[in-house]
Amino acid sequence: MTNPYELARVAADELRDHSGVDEYDVAVVLGSGWKEGVVALGEPSSVVSTSSLSGFVAPTVAGHHGEILSIELDGTRIALVAGRVHLYEGNSAHHVVHPVRTVIAAGAKKIVLTNAAGGLDPSVAPGTVVVIRDHLNLTATSPMEGPSPPEGYGSRFVDLSDLYSARLRSIARDVEPALSEGVYVGLRGPNYETPAEIEMVRRLGATLVGMSTVLEAIAARHLEADVLGLSLVTNFAAGVADGPLNHLDVLETGLSASDRLGALLARVLSAL
Ligand code: 8IG
């Protein structure tokens, strides 16, 4: 097997050929709910299907299409990655982070990771966006597992002390002072948690829970990109409020927030 870094270089060259964009400045990974809002960013100059790029696996989640959109916003060249893939679809950590490694190989030095998440704080209502301050990786895996990265890439022992860039977080909060910060716990899913599990991760310090983001953040930091994480709270986590969790409610909260998400993303991206 080609090493994952070489594979990302190959995919980045293909992306360049297909998109006509030489280099990106920023990449955004779009979580559920966020994709529908990106019309606010303007007309993409190209849309590349990830099925035409080496190493990409097709998403199996409804509403996640594998595409990379190229958009220019105030002179900033942005790659929008739609169609994230997850561990729970049966993918390895390397597959999960391949899109992020690819856009970084295509030049992006800032990575915005967006997601939909369950909220553990009863005072943060569904529909609220929260900036990720830090994470707990409880997926029991890491994109750094396996052979040591080849010559020229950083150590596998990645320093995560400043994983979610304080500088980018402060820019986001300057743009939108109402944004609060939280700690995101990444679990494998795909089942939602029991109330006891939510109580466990709450005691460990989590305020947001989801099934993505943490592996991508680690891979991006390893490649020396600056990471910003934005969570849309779409539901109260199990046991936080009365009533069951329902995937359709989660999707609906995402959809009804999409105009606000797009507008927020446009303002944050212009300021990065
Ligand atoms: I949206 O409550 C969304 N994603 N693990 N738990 C987990 N992932 C989620 C949740 C949730 N809500």
Tab-separated table of C-alpha atoms and ligand atoms in Angstrom:
chain	number	residue	atom	x	y	z
A	1	MET	CA	0.000	0.000	0.000
A	2	THR	CA	1.178	3.540	-0.809
A	3	ASN	CA	1.764	5.455	2.388
A	4	PRO	CA	-1.178	7.727	3.305
A	5	TYR	CA	0.885	10.908	2.858
A	6	GLU	CA	1.952	9.978	-0.665
A	7	LEU	CA	-1.655	9.028	-1.429
A	8	ALA	CA	-2.803	12.478	-0.239
A	9	ARG	CA	-0.218	14.115	-2.541
A	10	VAL	CA	-1.524	12.133	-5.499
A	11	ALA	CA	-5.118	13.113	-4.635
A	12	ALA	CA	-4.074	16.772	-4.229
A	13	ASP	CA	-2.539	16.746	-7.726
A	14	GLU	CA	-5.750	15.245	-9.123
A	15	LEU	CA	-7.804	17.850	-7.253
A	16	ARG	CA	-5.644	20.607	-8.775
A	17	ASP	CA	-6.181	19.153	-12.275
A	18	HIS	CA	-9.943	18.780	-11.862
A	19	SER	CA	-10.630	22.064	-10.048
A	20	GLY	CA	-8.202	24.335	-11.867
A	21	VAL	CA	-7.236	25.759	-8.453
A	22	ASP	CA	-3.453	25.751	-7.937
A	23	GLU	CA	-3.488	26.077	-4.199
A	24	TYR	CA	-5.953	26.612	-1.351
A	25	ASP	CA	-5.549	28.822	1.697
A	26	VAL	CA	-8.300	27.374	3.880
A	27	ALA	CA	-10.312	24.152	3.873
A	28	VAL	CA	-13.650	23.556	5.550
A	29	VAL	CA	-14.975	20.088	6.320
A	30	LEU	CA	-18.759	20.352	6.268
A	31	GLY	CA	-20.704	18.394	8.860
A	32	SER	CA	-24.419	17.644	8.734
A	33	GLY	CA	-26.438	20.845	8.533
A	34	TRP	CA	-23.446	22.911	7.377
A	35	LYS	CA	-23.468	21.822	3.716
A	36	GLU	CA	-26.888	23.364	3.042
A	37	GLY	CA	-25.675	26.749	4.272
A	38	VAL	CA	-22.673	27.162	2.001
A	39	VAL	CA	-24.713	28.798	-0.762
A	40	ALA	CA	-24.129	31.903	1.407
A	41	LEU	CA	-20.455	31.730	0.403
A	42	GLY	CA	-21.204	32.278	-3.263
A	43	GLU	CA	-21.025	30.262	-6.443
A	44	PRO	CA	-18.259	27.618	-6.459
A	45	SER	CA	-15.804	27.890	-9.360
A	46	SER	CA	-15.691	24.092	-9.493
A	47	VAL	CA	-17.219	21.018	-7.906
A	48	VAL	CA	-15.055	17.894	-7.932
A	49	SER	CA	-16.538	14.517	-7.048
A	50	THR	CA	-14.323	12.716	-4.546
A	51	SER	CA	-14.966	9.517	-6.537
A	52	SER	CA	-12.505	10.942	-9.090
A	53	LEU	CA	-9.742	11.365	-6.453
A	54	SER	CA	-7.360	8.643	-5.254
A	55	GLY	CA	-7.883	7.166	-1.833
A	56	PHE	CA	-11.349	8.581	-1.150
A	57	VAL	CA	-14.074	6.228	0.025
A	58	ALA	CA	-17.711	7.037	-0.700
A	59	PRO	CA	-19.841	8.255	2.188
A	60	THR	CA	-22.712	5.944	3.156
A	61	VAL	CA	-24.659	8.520	5.178
A	62	ALA	CA	-27.748	10.097	3.579
A	63	GLY	CA	-27.074	13.774	2.957
A	64	HIS	CA	-23.287	13.336	2.743
A	65	HIS	CA	-22.175	13.586	-0.912
A	66	GLY	CA	-18.495	13.237	-1.648
A	67	GLU	CA	-17.547	16.552	-3.247
A	68	ILE	CA	-14.887	19.221	-2.968
A	69	LEU	CA	-16.156	22.692	-3.877
A	70	SER	CA	-13.754	25.521	-4.683
A	71	ILE	CA	-14.805	29.016	-3.680
A	72	GLU	CA	-12.964	32.322	-3.523
A	73	LEU	CA	-14.036	34.721	-0.786
A	74	ASP	CA	-12.334	38.138	-0.548
A	75	GLY	CA	-9.242	36.702	-2.239
A	76	THR	CA	-9.081	33.657	0.038
A	77	ARG	CA	-9.118	30.354	-1.834
A	78	ILE	CA	-11.339	27.922	0.022
A	79	ALA	CA	-11.862	24.182	-0.410
A	80	LEU	CA	-15.196	22.982	0.963
A	81	VAL	CA	-15.173	19.268	1.687
A	82	ALA	CA	-18.668	17.778	1.666
A	83	GLY	CA	-19.183	14.116	2.446
A	84	ARG	CA	-17.076	13.317	5.444
A	85	VAL	CA	-16.575	9.624	6.205
A	86	HIS	CA	-16.702	8.128	9.683
A	87	LEU	CA	-15.264	5.208	11.641
A	88	TYR	CA	-18.788	3.854	12.122
A	89	GLU	CA	-19.122	3.274	8.383
A	90	GLY	CA	-16.358	0.703	8.744
A	91	ASN	CA	-13.518	3.001	7.683
A	92	SER	CA	-10.037	3.074	9.171
A	93	ALA	CA	-8.676	6.214	10.823
A	94	HIS	CA	-6.523	6.742	7.711
A	95	HIS	CA	-9.605	6.772	5.452
A	96	VAL	CA	-11.369	9.164	7.820
A	97	VAL	CA	-8.538	11.726	7.655
A	98	HIS	CA	-7.632	11.308	3.968
A	99	PRO	CA	-9.755	14.317	2.850
A	100	VAL	CA	-8.019	16.534	5.405
A	101	ARG	CA	-4.556	15.278	4.422
A	102	THR	CA	-5.463	15.897	0.774
A	103	VAL	CA	-6.565	19.524	1.161
A	104	ILE	CA	-3.485	20.233	3.290
A	105	ALA	CA	-1.317	18.697	0.553
A	106	ALA	CA	-3.186	21.079	-1.790
A	107	GLY	CA	-1.902	24.000	0.260
A	108	ALA	CA	-4.517	24.677	2.941
A	109	LYS	CA	-2.837	25.803	6.152
A	110	LYS	CA	-6.026	26.452	8.083
A	111	ILE	CA	-8.666	23.777	8.544
A	112	VAL	CA	-12.166	24.490	9.773
A	113	LEU	CA	-13.873	21.341	11.048
A	114	THR	CA	-17.637	21.645	11.381
A	115	ASN	CA	-20.019	19.090	12.798
A	116	ALA	CA	-23.378	18.470	14.361
A	117	ALA	CA	-23.192	17.380	17.969
A	118	GLY	CA	-25.208	16.448	21.000
A	119	GLY	CA	-25.101	18.984	23.816
A	120	LEU	CA	-24.394	18.113	27.442
A	121	ASP	CA	-25.018	21.595	28.829
A	122	PRO	CA	-28.759	22.054	29.460
A	123	SER	CA	-28.364	25.821	29.037
A	124	VAL	CA	-27.099	25.477	25.441
A	125	ALA	CA	-30.187	24.931	23.300
A	126	PRO	CA	-30.295	22.909	20.082
A	127	GLY	CA	-29.592	25.273	17.194
A	128	THR	CA	-26.637	26.905	18.989
A	129	VAL	CA	-23.126	26.938	17.474
A	130	VAL	CA	-20.250	26.298	19.893
A	131	VAL	CA	-16.511	26.754	19.243
A	132	ILE	CA	-14.485	23.659	20.148
A	133	ARG	CA	-11.866	24.609	22.728
A	134	ASP	CA	-10.458	21.110	23.206
A	135	HIS	CA	-11.411	17.493	22.700
A	136	LEU	CA	-11.467	14.053	24.278
A	137	ASN	CA	-10.607	11.394	21.721
A	138	LEU	CA	-12.493	8.327	22.981
A	139	THR	CA	-12.473	6.526	19.623
A	140	ALA	CA	-9.648	4.255	20.785
A	141	THR	CA	-7.749	4.976	17.601
A	142	SER	CA	-5.567	7.678	16.076
A	143	PRO	CA	-4.590	8.625	12.536
A	144	MET	CA	-0.988	8.362	13.769
A	145	GLU	CA	-1.319	4.588	14.323
A	146	GLY	CA	0.689	2.383	12.017
A	147	PRO	CA	4.058	2.899	10.367
A	148	SER	CA	6.001	6.006	11.302
A	149	PRO	CA	5.334	8.952	8.954
A	150	PRO	CA	7.933	9.082	6.162
A	151	GLU	CA	10.968	11.361	6.104
A	152	GLY	CA	9.918	14.999	5.865
A	153	TYR	CA	6.725	14.602	7.892
A	154	GLY	CA	6.442	15.392	11.571
A	155	SER	CA	6.799	12.874	14.369
A	156	ARG	CA	3.965	10.451	15.071
A	157	PHE	CA	4.141	11.714	18.682
A	158	VAL	CA	2.155	14.838	17.813
A	159	ASP	CA	1.950	17.595	20.421
A	160	LEU	CA	-1.730	18.377	20.975
A	161	SER	CA	-1.339	21.036	23.688
A	162	ASP	CA	-2.712	23.729	21.359
A	163	LEU	CA	-4.817	21.530	19.077
A	164	TYR	CA	-7.684	23.971	18.531
A	165	SER	CA	-5.795	27.161	17.709
A	166	ALA	CA	-6.280	29.869	20.343
A	167	ARG	CA	-5.699	32.428	17.597
A	168	LEU	CA	-8.433	31.076	15.321
A	169	ARG	CA	-10.824	30.688	18.253
A	170	SER	CA	-10.316	34.274	19.197
A	171	ILE	CA	-10.939	35.405	15.607
A	172	ALA	CA	-14.206	33.420	15.538
A	173	ARG	CA	-15.341	34.996	18.782
A	174	ASP	CA	-14.400	38.496	17.601
A	175	VAL	CA	-16.635	37.948	14.573
A	176	GLU	CA	-19.460	36.530	16.673
A	177	PRO	CA	-19.119	37.495	20.358
A	178	ALA	CA	-22.115	35.351	21.325
A	179	LEU	CA	-20.187	32.146	20.518
A	180	SER	CA	-19.323	30.069	23.573
A	181	GLU	CA	-16.650	27.379	23.788
A	182	GLY	CA	-16.896	23.710	24.647
A	183	VAL	CA	-15.051	20.415	24.932
A	184	TYR	CA	-16.004	17.878	22.250
A	185	VAL	CA	-15.824	14.182	22.973
A	186	GLY	CA	-15.420	12.007	19.892
A	187	LEU	CA	-16.945	8.529	20.173
A	188	ARG	CA	-17.150	5.791	17.552
A	189	GLY	CA	-20.973	5.543	17.474
A	190	PRO	CA	-23.088	5.025	15.499
A	191	ASN	CA	-25.536	4.404	18.298
A	192	TYR	CA	-26.212	7.376	20.500
A	193	GLU	CA	-25.149	7.037	24.128
A	194	THR	CA	-26.890	5.766	27.204
A	195	PRO	CA	-27.601	8.352	29.896
A	196	ALA	CA	-24.884	6.662	32.015
A	197	GLU	CA	-22.322	7.119	29.234
A	198	ILE	CA	-23.262	10.769	28.867
A	199	GLU	CA	-22.908	11.225	32.628
A	200	MET	CA	-19.463	9.580	32.376
A	201	VAL	CA	-18.182	11.904	29.644
A	202	ARG	CA	-19.739	14.913	31.383
A	203	ARG	CA	-17.669	14.075	34.483
A	204	LEU	CA	-14.621	13.764	32.240
A	205	GLY	CA	-15.161	17.331	31.065
A	206	ALA	CA	-17.117	17.002	27.822
A	207	THR	CA	-19.813	19.511	26.879
A	208	LEU	CA	-20.372	18.296	23.287
A	209	VAL	CA	-20.604	14.742	21.946
A	210	GLY	CA	-20.240	13.455	18.416
A	211	MET	CA	-18.762	10.856	16.090
A	212	SER	CA	-16.347	12.861	13.972
A	213	THR	CA	-13.778	15.662	14.042
A	214	VAL	CA	-11.224	14.402	16.589
A	215	LEU	CA	-9.195	12.250	14.177
A	216	GLU	CA	-9.245	14.964	11.502
A	217	ALA	CA	-8.042	17.529	14.032
A	218	ILE	CA	-5.105	15.313	15.043
A	219	ALA	CA	-4.116	14.628	11.415
A	220	ALA	CA	-4.321	18.335	10.555
A	221	ARG	CA	-2.182	19.340	13.548
A	222	HIS	CA	0.400	16.699	12.628
A	223	LEU	CA	0.689	18.401	9.225
A	224	GLU	CA	1.064	21.770	10.988
A	225	ALA	CA	-2.255	23.216	9.911
A	226	ASP	CA	-4.160	25.500	12.288
A	227	VAL	CA	-7.459	23.977	13.356
A	228	LEU	CA	-10.784	25.641	14.138
A	229	GLY	CA	-13.697	23.456	15.244
A	230	LEU	CA	-17.354	24.532	15.145
A	231	SER	CA	-20.186	22.375	16.488
A	232	LEU	CA	-23.850	22.904	15.795
A	233	VAL	CA	-25.730	21.504	18.784
A	234	THR	CA	-28.664	19.667	17.238
A	235	ASN	CA	-29.950	17.733	20.241
A	236	PHE	CA	-29.529	17.389	23.968
A	237	ALA	CA	-27.400	14.302	24.649
A	238	ALA	CA	-29.113	11.284	26.244
A	239	GLY	CA	-30.499	11.969	29.698
A	240	VAL	CA	-29.855	15.743	29.512
A	241	ALA	CA	-33.480	16.502	28.618
A	242	ASP	CA	-36.633	14.418	28.687
A	243	GLY	CA	-37.530	12.406	25.630
A	244	PRO	CA	-35.776	10.131	23.158
A	245	LEU	CA	-33.099	11.029	20.596
A	246	ASN	CA	-34.123	10.791	16.981
A	247	HIS	CA	-31.842	11.056	13.969
A	248	LEU	CA	-34.556	12.797	11.923
A	249	ASP	CA	-34.971	15.541	14.566
A	250	VAL	CA	-31.213	15.959	14.474
A	251	LEU	CA	-31.237	16.406	10.676
A	252	GLU	CA	-34.176	18.805	10.887
A	253	THR	CA	-32.475	21.030	13.469
A	254	GLY	CA	-29.465	21.126	11.151
A	255	LEU	CA	-31.576	22.068	8.146
A	256	SER	CA	-33.451	24.826	9.928
A	257	ALA	CA	-30.142	26.313	11.106
A	258	SER	CA	-28.454	26.177	7.693
A	259	ASP	CA	-28.979	29.835	6.704
A	260	ARG	CA	-27.432	31.010	9.980
A	261	LEU	CA	-24.569	28.507	9.625
A	262	GLY	CA	-23.746	29.739	6.133
A	263	ALA	CA	-23.780	33.373	7.203
A	264	LEU	CA	-21.595	32.610	10.234
A	265	LEU	CA	-19.164	30.592	8.125
A	266	ALA	CA	-18.878	33.411	5.564
A	267	ARG	CA	-18.029	35.942	8.287
A	268	VAL	CA	-15.558	33.657	10.045
A	269	LEU	CA	-13.817	32.656	6.801
A	270	SER	CA	-13.458	36.302	5.738
A	271	ALA	CA	-11.757	37.045	9.050
A	272	LEU	CA	-9.330	34.088	9.155
B	1	8IG	I1	-25.970	15.482	15.764
B	1	8IG	O1	-26.100	12.893	20.981
B	1	8IG	C1	-25.310	14.293	17.114
B	1	8IG	N1	-24.248	13.536	16.930
B	1	8IG	N2	-22.398	10.452	19.863
B	1	8IG	N3	-24.261	11.680	20.437
B	1	8IG	C2	-23.293	11.358	19.538
B	1	8IG	N4	-23.199	11.916	18.347
B	1	8IG	C3	-24.119	12.836	18.038
B	1	8IG	C4	-25.148	13.219	18.901
B	1	8IG	C5	-25.226	12.603	20.173
B	1	8IG	N5	-25.890	14.137	18.298
